[in-house]
Amino acid sequence: MEHHLVLRVIAKLLIPLILLFALYVQFHGDYGPGGGFQAGVIFASAFILYSLIFGVGNARSVISFNLLRVISASGLLLYIGVGVVALISGGNFLDYNVLLSDPVHGQHLGILVIEFGVGMTVAAVMMMTFFVFARP
Amino acid sequence: MFAVTTIAILVAMMLALGRALLGPTLYDRILAVNTFGTITVLFIAIFGFLTGRPEFLDIALVYALINFITTIAVLKFFEYGDMGRSSLEQQESDI
Amino acid sequence: MLAFLAILGIAIIRLDSLFAAVMLTGIYSLVAACLYIEMDAVDVAFTEAAVGGGIATLLFLSTIALTSNREKSGNQEKSGSQEKPGSKNSLPAFIVVMLTGAVLMFGVSDIPKFGDSSAPAHQYLSDRYINQSPQEIGVPNMVTSVLASYRGYDTMGEVTVIFTAGIAVLMLLGRGFRSNTRRTRVKTDTKSSQGKRSTGE
């Protein structure tokens, strides 16, 4: 897409905003609609927009495939890790009450961290799938 | 006021849907999908204000973004028949 | 709105061109999201917006780019098998579909009415969530608190499913570099991986 000047300029303008919006959805999920899953998809769609306009090859040099694989696995590990930490500090698996001294704050922290894990996995898997499908 | 707008949007939705179903060419359908996306954004925003919950605007924003990306993808699919290539790489593969 | 959904569903099955079917699928998810908004299920509408409207359409399009735009007769394509009336398999399939539909309709008659406050689901669990979750969790959005804390184990399963679907796609399509030897195999494998993806979502 060499000649599409308007598209390229608009995309450069929009992509940071989409990334910012994804982070807003991620960390504002406690208060409004949204959460890790939606944020991950929106985050991935920013990269998909980039690869649609500048080519998948360029998008892959921005974020490498191996990095995506590591991210997708570590998101899941982060989720399970929170559960294991709760297990070690004396609660049940995924029982956030014991994470901090105050149960309510513990719950808050736990939800924030696992939502982040969900977002990482979803974003990475969506990007990987798109890359693989777009370029066999 | 908002109720009248909602009804008008529903009618517009029906018209766009009719074009998408009947559409003789593919371009009619693409245009119908695009129009339908825009109408959906409007509908969500209006419905949020109708029921007094302006936080629906978040979702309307997401729809606007996603609609934009989908339209670009569809048009690119039409022009190049492929999702991943940039025109530079296509020239290389032609050689 | 529900009538819109029904019309769209029938139209998607009837269509022969897969590209037009993908377009209609996009509209379908938009209508579904409007329906969710009307029922006040904001988080579900959010997900439908992001996944159904955007990513699924994109993936369908790139699948069409990999395979072909026309539907083969007698082949189990994405939009349901287009069995011709004279095909020998059509009668047993019809009977099975009708039987399944009848059983489902029979089951529907047992489901409590929409918004019925005496339904079993609203008797114990909803009460507890609505009354206790502000004190126990302290998160204003109740959907998040139910999803992430009360049902944290389920959500972990969902993330695992998404991860597994990603691995399956990678196994089927390789690392995604364009090579001629792999291209023929990819064509046969795309459909099954597409099926896996949709279960992953």
Short mmCIF file of C-alpha atoms in Angstrom, two decimals:
data_model
loop_
_atom_site.label_atom_id
_atom_site.label_comp_id
_atom_site.label_asym_id
_atom_site.label_seq_id
_atom_site.Cartn_x
_atom_site.Cartn_y
_atom_site.Cartn_z
CA MET A 1 0.00 0.00 0.00
CA GLU A 2 2.49 2.57 -1.18
CA HIS A 3 0.15 5.20 -2.51
CA HIS A 4 -2.45 5.30 0.21
CA LEU A 5 -1.15 8.41 1.88
CA VAL A 6 -4.39 9.20 3.72
CA LEU A 7 -4.61 5.69 5.14
CA ARG A 8 -1.02 5.74 6.32
CA VAL A 9 -1.33 9.10 8.04
CA ILE A 10 -4.63 8.20 9.66
CA ALA A 11 -3.24 4.87 10.83
CA LYS A 12 -0.21 6.55 12.38
CA LEU A 13 -2.59 8.89 14.16
CA LEU A 14 -4.98 6.18 15.28
CA ILE A 15 -2.69 3.38 16.42
CA PRO A 16 -1.38 5.10 19.58
CA LEU A 17 -4.93 6.06 20.45
CA ILE A 18 -6.13 2.47 20.02
CA LEU A 19 -3.28 1.21 22.22
CA LEU A 20 -4.14 3.81 24.86
CA PHE A 21 -7.80 2.87 24.69
CA ALA A 22 -6.92 -0.79 25.11
CA LEU A 23 -4.94 0.01 28.25
CA TYR A 24 -7.87 2.10 29.50
CA VAL A 25 -10.26 -0.78 28.96
CA GLN A 26 -7.78 -3.13 30.65
CA PHE A 27 -7.31 -1.20 33.86
CA HIS A 28 -10.69 0.49 34.00
CA GLY A 29 -12.51 -2.83 33.83
CA ASP A 30 -13.16 -2.68 37.56
CA TYR A 31 -15.24 0.45 37.20
CA GLY A 32 -16.83 0.36 33.77
CA PRO A 33 -17.49 -2.25 31.13
CA GLY A 34 -14.46 -4.09 29.88
CA GLY A 35 -11.71 -6.30 31.16
CA GLY A 36 -8.77 -8.34 30.06
CA PHE A 37 -10.42 -10.17 27.20
CA GLN A 38 -11.79 -7.10 25.46
CA ALA A 39 -8.61 -5.14 26.08
CA GLY A 40 -6.51 -7.90 24.59
CA VAL A 41 -8.59 -7.98 21.43
CA ILE A 42 -8.46 -4.19 21.04
CA PHE A 43 -4.72 -4.21 21.64
CA ALA A 44 -4.29 -6.88 18.99
CA SER A 45 -6.51 -4.98 16.56
CA ALA A 46 -4.11 -2.03 16.74
CA PHE A 47 -1.30 -4.28 15.51
CA ILE A 48 -3.60 -5.82 12.93
CA LEU A 49 -4.38 -2.36 11.58
CA TYR A 50 -0.65 -1.70 11.37
CA SER A 51 -0.01 -4.93 9.50
CA LEU A 52 -2.93 -4.30 7.13
CA ILE A 53 -1.52 -0.98 6.06
CA PHE A 54 2.24 -1.46 6.31
CA GLY A 55 2.38 -5.18 5.59
CA VAL A 56 2.67 -8.19 7.86
CA GLY A 57 6.42 -8.36 7.33
CA ASN A 58 6.91 -4.95 8.88
CA ALA A 59 4.53 -5.75 11.70
CA ARG A 60 6.56 -8.87 12.43
CA SER A 61 9.73 -6.87 12.69
CA VAL A 62 7.97 -4.60 15.19
CA ILE A 63 6.91 -7.47 17.42
CA SER A 64 8.61 -10.77 16.75
CA PHE A 65 6.86 -14.08 16.61
CA ASN A 66 8.90 -15.65 19.36
CA LEU A 67 8.09 -12.74 21.64
CA LEU A 68 4.39 -13.28 20.97
CA ARG A 69 4.71 -16.95 21.89
CA VAL A 70 6.48 -16.06 25.12
CA ILE A 71 3.84 -13.44 25.95
CA SER A 72 0.93 -15.77 25.29
CA ALA A 73 2.39 -18.42 27.58
CA SER A 74 3.44 -16.01 30.30
CA GLY A 75 -0.04 -14.47 30.50
CA LEU A 76 -1.46 -17.86 31.41
CA LEU A 77 1.44 -18.46 33.78
CA LEU A 78 0.76 -15.11 35.46
CA TYR A 79 -2.85 -16.13 36.03
CA ILE A 80 -1.92 -19.50 37.51
CA GLY A 81 0.94 -17.87 39.42
CA VAL A 82 -1.49 -15.63 41.30
CA GLY A 83 -3.41 -18.73 42.29
CA VAL A 84 -0.24 -20.46 43.48
CA VAL A 85 0.86 -17.39 45.44
CA ALA A 86 -2.52 -17.38 47.17
CA LEU A 87 -2.03 -21.09 47.86
CA ILE A 88 1.40 -20.53 49.39
CA SER A 89 0.29 -17.66 51.59
CA GLY A 90 -2.31 -19.82 53.23
CA GLY A 91 -5.54 -19.48 51.25
CA ASN A 92 -7.27 -21.58 48.66
CA PHE A 93 -6.23 -21.63 45.00
CA LEU A 94 -7.12 -18.23 43.46
CA ASP A 95 -8.29 -16.92 46.82
CA TYR A 96 -7.22 -13.28 46.67
CA ASN A 97 -8.16 -12.42 50.24
CA VAL A 98 -4.77 -13.46 51.53
CA LEU A 99 -2.68 -11.53 49.01
CA LEU A 100 -2.60 -8.37 51.11
CA SER A 101 -3.39 -7.75 54.76
CA ASP A 102 -6.75 -6.20 53.89
CA PRO A 103 -9.04 -8.72 52.11
CA VAL A 104 -10.77 -6.08 49.95
CA HIS A 105 -7.49 -4.65 48.74
CA GLY A 106 -6.22 -8.18 48.20
CA GLN A 107 -9.21 -8.92 46.00
CA HIS A 108 -8.58 -5.72 44.08
CA LEU A 109 -4.94 -6.55 43.43
CA GLY A 110 -5.74 -10.13 42.49
CA ILE A 111 -8.40 -9.12 39.96
CA LEU A 112 -6.11 -6.51 38.43
CA VAL A 113 -3.23 -8.97 38.01
CA ILE A 114 -5.27 -11.83 36.57
CA GLU A 115 -7.05 -9.48 34.17
CA PHE A 116 -3.63 -8.38 32.99
CA GLY A 117 -2.69 -12.01 32.45
CA VAL A 118 -5.87 -12.63 30.46
CA GLY A 119 -5.19 -9.54 28.36
CA MET A 120 -1.62 -10.65 27.57
CA THR A 121 -2.68 -14.11 26.46
CA VAL A 122 -5.62 -12.95 24.37
CA ALA A 123 -3.67 -10.18 22.63
CA ALA A 124 -0.74 -12.46 21.80
CA VAL A 125 -2.91 -15.32 20.55
CA MET A 126 -5.01 -13.01 18.38
CA MET A 127 -1.92 -11.45 16.83
CA MET A 128 -0.29 -14.83 16.23
CA THR A 129 -3.44 -16.16 14.61
CA PHE A 130 -3.74 -13.17 12.33
CA PHE A 131 -0.08 -13.33 11.32
CA VAL A 132 -0.33 -17.01 10.53
CA PHE A 133 -3.55 -16.63 8.58
CA ALA A 134 -2.44 -13.58 6.67
CA ARG A 135 0.77 -15.15 5.43
CA PRO A 136 0.84 -18.91 4.96
CA MET B 1 -36.67 13.17 21.52
CA PHE B 2 -34.29 10.24 21.98
CA ALA B 3 -37.11 7.78 21.37
CA VAL B 4 -37.91 9.32 17.99
CA THR B 5 -34.25 9.17 17.05
CA THR B 6 -34.08 5.52 18.09
CA ILE B 7 -37.03 4.66 15.90
CA ALA B 8 -35.52 6.54 12.97
CA ILE B 9 -32.27 4.63 13.44
CA LEU B 10 -34.15 1.33 13.52
CA VAL B 11 -35.81 2.20 10.21
CA ALA B 12 -32.42 3.09 8.72
CA MET B 13 -31.10 -0.24 10.02
CA MET B 14 -33.87 -2.06 8.23
CA LEU B 15 -33.08 -0.27 4.97
CA ALA B 16 -29.38 -1.11 5.22
CA LEU B 17 -30.24 -4.71 6.02
CA GLY B 18 -32.46 -4.88 2.96
CA ARG B 19 -29.63 -3.62 0.79
CA ALA B 20 -27.27 -6.20 2.30
CA LEU B 21 -29.71 -9.04 1.64
CA LEU B 22 -30.80 -8.02 -1.84
CA GLY B 23 -27.58 -6.41 -3.00
CA PRO B 24 -26.94 -7.52 -6.56
CA THR B 25 -23.19 -6.88 -6.40
CA LEU B 26 -20.66 -7.45 -3.66
CA TYR B 27 -19.95 -3.75 -3.41
CA ASP B 28 -23.54 -3.14 -2.35
CA ARG B 29 -23.02 -5.57 0.48
CA ILE B 30 -19.75 -4.00 1.56
CA LEU B 31 -21.37 -0.58 1.63
CA ALA B 32 -24.31 -2.02 3.53
CA VAL B 33 -22.01 -3.51 6.17
CA ASN B 34 -20.20 -0.22 6.54
CA THR B 35 -23.44 1.72 6.83
CA PHE B 36 -24.75 -0.81 9.30
CA GLY B 37 -21.67 -0.38 11.45
CA THR B 38 -22.11 3.37 11.53
CA ILE B 39 -25.77 2.98 12.37
CA THR B 40 -24.85 0.61 15.17
CA VAL B 41 -22.48 3.16 16.66
CA LEU B 42 -25.25 5.76 16.58
CA PHE B 43 -27.76 3.31 18.01
CA ILE B 44 -25.55 2.41 20.95
CA ALA B 45 -24.84 6.04 21.75
CA ILE B 46 -28.51 7.06 21.48
CA PHE B 47 -29.67 4.06 23.47
CA GLY B 48 -27.19 4.90 26.20
CA PHE B 49 -28.65 8.36 26.55
CA LEU B 50 -32.20 7.05 26.26
CA THR B 51 -31.70 4.82 29.30
CA GLY B 52 -29.55 7.37 31.09
CA ARG B 53 -26.28 5.47 31.04
CA PRO B 54 -23.73 7.49 29.09
CA GLU B 55 -20.96 4.96 29.78
CA PHE B 56 -22.28 3.10 26.75
CA LEU B 57 -20.16 5.56 24.79
CA ASP B 58 -17.15 3.31 25.48
CA ILE B 59 -18.71 0.57 23.41
CA ALA B 60 -19.69 2.99 20.68
CA LEU B 61 -16.03 4.00 20.49
CA VAL B 62 -14.93 0.39 20.15
CA TYR B 63 -17.44 -0.14 17.37
CA ALA B 64 -16.21 2.90 15.49
CA LEU B 65 -12.62 1.62 15.69
CA ILE B 66 -13.45 -1.95 14.75
CA ASN B 67 -15.66 -0.84 11.89
CA PHE B 68 -12.81 1.22 10.50
CA ILE B 69 -10.38 -1.70 10.69
CA THR B 70 -12.84 -4.14 9.16
CA THR B 71 -13.58 -1.83 6.25
CA ILE B 72 -9.89 -1.41 5.53
CA ALA B 73 -9.42 -5.17 5.67
CA VAL B 74 -12.29 -5.81 3.28
CA LEU B 75 -11.07 -3.23 0.79
CA LYS B 76 -7.54 -4.55 0.99
CA PHE B 77 -8.82 -8.05 0.41
CA PHE B 78 -10.53 -6.78 -2.72
CA GLU B 79 -7.61 -4.85 -4.06
CA TYR B 80 -4.88 -7.39 -3.41
CA GLY B 81 -6.80 -10.62 -2.84
CA ASP B 82 -4.60 -11.18 0.16
CA MET B 83 -4.32 -9.84 3.67
CA GLY B 84 -0.66 -9.78 4.48
CA ARG B 85 1.19 -8.20 1.64
CA SER B 86 2.36 -4.68 1.22
CA SER B 87 2.72 -3.51 -2.36
CA LEU B 88 6.51 -3.50 -2.09
CA GLU B 89 6.64 -7.20 -1.32
CA GLN B 90 4.16 -7.91 -4.06
CA GLN B 91 6.51 -6.41 -6.63
CA GLU B 92 9.28 -8.62 -5.34
CA SER B 93 7.18 -11.72 -5.63
CA ASP B 94 6.22 -10.80 -9.19
CA ILE B 95 9.87 -10.95 -10.21
CA MET C 1 -34.31 -7.33 16.37
CA LEU C 2 -34.76 -11.06 16.80
CA ALA C 3 -36.53 -11.11 13.44
CA PHE C 4 -33.45 -9.44 11.94
CA LEU C 5 -31.32 -12.23 13.38
CA ALA C 6 -33.56 -14.95 11.97
CA ILE C 7 -33.65 -13.37 8.50
CA LEU C 8 -29.88 -12.97 8.51
CA GLY C 9 -29.29 -16.55 9.61
CA ILE C 10 -31.44 -17.96 6.81
CA ALA C 11 -29.80 -15.65 4.28
CA ILE C 12 -26.30 -16.74 5.36
CA ILE C 13 -27.21 -20.39 4.84
CA ARG C 14 -28.80 -19.75 1.45
CA LEU C 15 -25.91 -17.74 0.04
CA ASP C 16 -23.46 -19.39 -2.31
CA SER C 17 -20.72 -16.79 -2.30
CA LEU C 18 -18.70 -17.12 0.87
CA PHE C 19 -17.59 -13.50 0.75
CA ALA C 20 -21.16 -12.25 0.88
CA ALA C 21 -21.80 -14.70 3.71
CA VAL C 22 -18.89 -13.20 5.64
CA MET C 23 -20.33 -9.73 5.12
CA LEU C 24 -23.68 -10.91 6.45
CA THR C 25 -21.94 -12.54 9.42
CA GLY C 26 -20.51 -9.15 10.25
CA ILE C 27 -23.96 -7.60 10.20
CA TYR C 28 -25.24 -10.51 12.27
CA SER C 29 -22.80 -9.80 15.06
CA LEU C 30 -23.63 -6.09 14.92
CA VAL C 31 -27.33 -6.86 15.36
CA ALA C 32 -26.53 -9.29 18.15
CA ALA C 33 -24.54 -6.60 19.92
CA CYS C 34 -27.46 -4.16 19.65
CA LEU C 35 -29.61 -6.86 21.24
CA TYR C 36 -27.14 -7.27 24.12
CA ILE C 37 -27.14 -3.52 24.64
CA GLU C 38 -30.91 -3.51 24.83
CA MET C 39 -30.74 -6.20 27.51
CA ASP C 40 -28.18 -4.15 29.44
CA ALA C 41 -25.42 -6.75 29.09
CA VAL C 42 -22.72 -4.19 28.47
CA ASP C 43 -19.70 -6.43 28.89
CA VAL C 44 -21.06 -9.04 26.50
CA ALA C 45 -21.78 -6.35 23.93
CA PHE C 46 -18.23 -5.12 24.37
CA THR C 47 -16.85 -8.57 23.65
CA GLU C 48 -19.14 -9.03 20.69
CA ALA C 49 -17.97 -5.69 19.32
CA ALA C 50 -14.32 -6.57 19.60
CA VAL C 51 -14.40 -10.24 18.65
CA GLY C 52 -17.47 -10.88 16.53
CA GLY C 53 -17.49 -7.67 14.57
CA GLY C 54 -13.79 -7.25 14.02
CA ILE C 55 -11.48 -10.19 14.53
CA ALA C 56 -13.81 -12.95 13.35
CA THR C 57 -14.59 -11.11 10.11
CA LEU C 58 -10.88 -10.53 9.56
CA LEU C 59 -10.06 -14.19 10.14
CA PHE C 60 -12.86 -15.35 7.85
CA LEU C 61 -11.60 -13.02 5.14
CA SER C 62 -8.04 -14.26 5.40
CA THR C 63 -9.31 -17.84 5.35
CA ILE C 64 -11.12 -17.07 2.10
CA ALA C 65 -7.90 -15.57 0.80
CA LEU C 66 -6.19 -18.87 1.60
CA THR C 67 -8.87 -21.14 0.19
CA SER C 68 -11.56 -20.27 -2.33
CA ASN C 69 -14.49 -17.95 -2.57
CA ARG C 70 -17.08 -20.42 -3.77
CA GLU C 71 -18.79 -23.06 -1.77
CA LYS C 72 -18.39 -26.62 -3.00
CA SER C 73 -21.50 -28.73 -3.03
CA GLY C 74 -21.49 -31.62 -0.60
CA ASN C 75 -18.56 -30.11 1.25
CA GLN C 76 -18.99 -29.13 4.87
CA GLU C 77 -18.23 -25.45 4.59
CA LYS C 78 -18.43 -22.82 7.28
CA SER C 79 -21.95 -21.72 6.47
CA GLY C 80 -23.48 -25.18 6.70
CA SER C 81 -23.55 -27.85 4.04
CA GLN C 82 -25.45 -26.85 0.95
CA GLU C 83 -27.14 -30.12 0.21
CA LYS C 84 -28.94 -30.23 -3.08
CA PRO C 85 -32.52 -31.57 -2.89
CA GLY C 86 -31.63 -34.67 -4.89
CA SER C 87 -28.65 -35.60 -2.75
CA LYS C 88 -28.91 -39.03 -1.16
CA ASN C 89 -27.90 -37.84 2.32
CA SER C 90 -30.56 -35.20 2.65
CA LEU C 91 -33.42 -37.21 4.17
CA PRO C 92 -31.64 -38.73 7.22
CA ALA C 93 -29.97 -35.39 7.89
CA PHE C 94 -33.34 -33.68 7.76
CA ILE C 95 -34.82 -36.18 10.21
CA VAL C 96 -31.92 -35.77 12.63
CA VAL C 97 -32.18 -31.98 12.45
CA MET C 98 -35.92 -32.04 13.04
CA LEU C 99 -35.53 -34.43 15.99
CA THR C 100 -32.86 -32.25 17.57
CA GLY C 101 -35.01 -29.19 17.04
CA ALA C 102 -38.01 -30.91 18.62
CA VAL C 103 -35.97 -31.94 21.67
CA LEU C 104 -34.63 -28.41 22.00
CA MET C 105 -38.12 -26.90 21.78
CA PHE C 106 -39.27 -29.40 24.43
CA GLY C 107 -36.38 -28.25 26.62
CA VAL C 108 -37.21 -24.59 26.07
CA SER C 109 -40.64 -25.07 27.62
CA ASP C 110 -38.94 -25.86 30.94
CA ILE C 111 -36.78 -22.74 30.99
CA PRO C 112 -38.25 -19.96 33.15
CA LYS C 113 -39.48 -16.86 31.35
CA PHE C 114 -37.09 -14.02 30.58
CA GLY C 115 -36.87 -11.66 33.56
CA ASP C 116 -38.83 -14.01 35.84
CA SER C 117 -37.72 -13.11 39.35
CA SER C 118 -38.71 -16.48 40.80
CA ALA C 119 -36.35 -18.39 38.52
CA PRO C 120 -33.88 -20.60 40.40
CA ALA C 121 -30.88 -18.63 39.14
CA HIS C 122 -32.24 -15.43 40.69
CA GLN C 123 -33.11 -16.96 44.05
CA TYR C 124 -29.79 -17.62 45.73
CA LEU C 125 -26.74 -16.79 43.67
CA SER C 126 -27.80 -13.44 42.23
CA ASP C 127 -28.95 -12.24 45.63
CA ARG C 128 -25.67 -13.15 47.17
CA TYR C 129 -23.60 -11.59 44.39
CA ILE C 130 -25.60 -8.37 44.33
CA ASN C 131 -25.71 -7.92 48.09
CA GLN C 132 -22.30 -9.21 49.14
CA SER C 133 -19.90 -8.37 46.33
CA PRO C 134 -19.53 -4.61 47.12
CA GLN C 135 -18.40 -5.51 50.65
CA GLU C 136 -16.34 -8.58 49.78
CA ILE C 137 -14.63 -7.46 46.58
CA GLY C 138 -15.00 -3.71 46.54
CA VAL C 139 -15.13 -3.50 42.75
CA PRO C 140 -17.95 -1.41 41.30
CA ASN C 141 -18.40 -3.49 38.15
CA MET C 142 -20.12 -6.63 39.36
CA VAL C 143 -19.46 -8.54 36.14
CA THR C 144 -15.73 -8.20 36.70
CA SER C 145 -15.97 -9.32 40.30
CA VAL C 146 -18.02 -12.40 39.41
CA LEU C 147 -15.84 -13.25 36.43
CA ALA C 148 -12.49 -12.78 38.05
CA SER C 149 -13.06 -13.66 41.68
CA TYR C 150 -16.11 -15.83 42.34
CA ARG C 151 -15.65 -17.67 39.05
CA GLY C 152 -11.90 -17.29 38.81
CA TYR C 153 -11.37 -20.96 38.17
CA ASP C 154 -13.68 -20.88 35.12
CA THR C 155 -11.92 -17.86 33.70
CA MET C 156 -8.61 -19.66 34.07
CA GLY C 157 -10.10 -22.48 32.01
CA GLU C 158 -11.15 -20.01 29.33
CA VAL C 159 -7.68 -18.54 29.10
CA THR C 160 -6.28 -22.04 28.80
CA VAL C 161 -8.72 -22.75 25.98
CA ILE C 162 -7.64 -19.62 24.10
CA PHE C 163 -3.99 -20.53 24.57
CA THR C 164 -4.62 -24.07 23.36
CA ALA C 165 -6.49 -22.78 20.31
CA GLY C 166 -3.54 -20.56 19.48
CA ILE C 167 -1.18 -23.52 19.75
CA ALA C 168 -3.47 -25.58 17.52
CA VAL C 169 -3.52 -22.89 14.85
CA LEU C 170 0.26 -22.68 14.97
CA MET C 171 0.59 -26.44 14.66
CA LEU C 172 -1.73 -26.56 11.66
CA LEU C 173 -0.51 -23.55 9.75
CA GLY C 174 3.14 -23.62 10.72
CA ARG C 175 5.05 -20.49 11.55
CA GLY C 176 3.35 -18.52 8.85
CA PHE C 177 5.98 -18.11 6.19
CA ARG C 178 4.90 -18.40 2.59
CA SER C 179 6.41 -21.50 1.07
CA ASN C 180 5.26 -23.53 -1.89
CA THR C 181 5.62 -26.96 -0.36
CA ARG C 182 3.39 -26.11 2.54
CA ARG C 183 0.75 -24.36 0.53
CA THR C 184 -1.11 -27.49 -0.58
CA ARG C 185 -1.31 -28.89 2.91
CA VAL C 186 -2.51 -25.59 4.31
CA LYS C 187 -5.50 -25.63 1.99
CA THR C 188 -6.87 -28.80 3.47
CA ASP C 189 -6.14 -27.87 7.05
CA THR C 190 -7.57 -24.39 7.19
CA LYS C 191 -11.15 -25.42 7.70
CA SER C 192 -10.53 -27.55 10.73
CA SER C 193 -8.38 -24.91 12.34
CA GLN C 194 -11.07 -22.35 11.70
CA GLY C 195 -13.44 -24.59 13.59
CA LYS C 196 -11.03 -24.74 16.49
CA ARG C 197 -10.69 -21.00 16.55
CA SER C 198 -14.38 -20.43 16.82
CA THR C 199 -14.58 -22.75 19.79
CA GLY C 200 -11.68 -20.87 21.31
CA GLU C 201 -13.60 -17.66 21.22
#
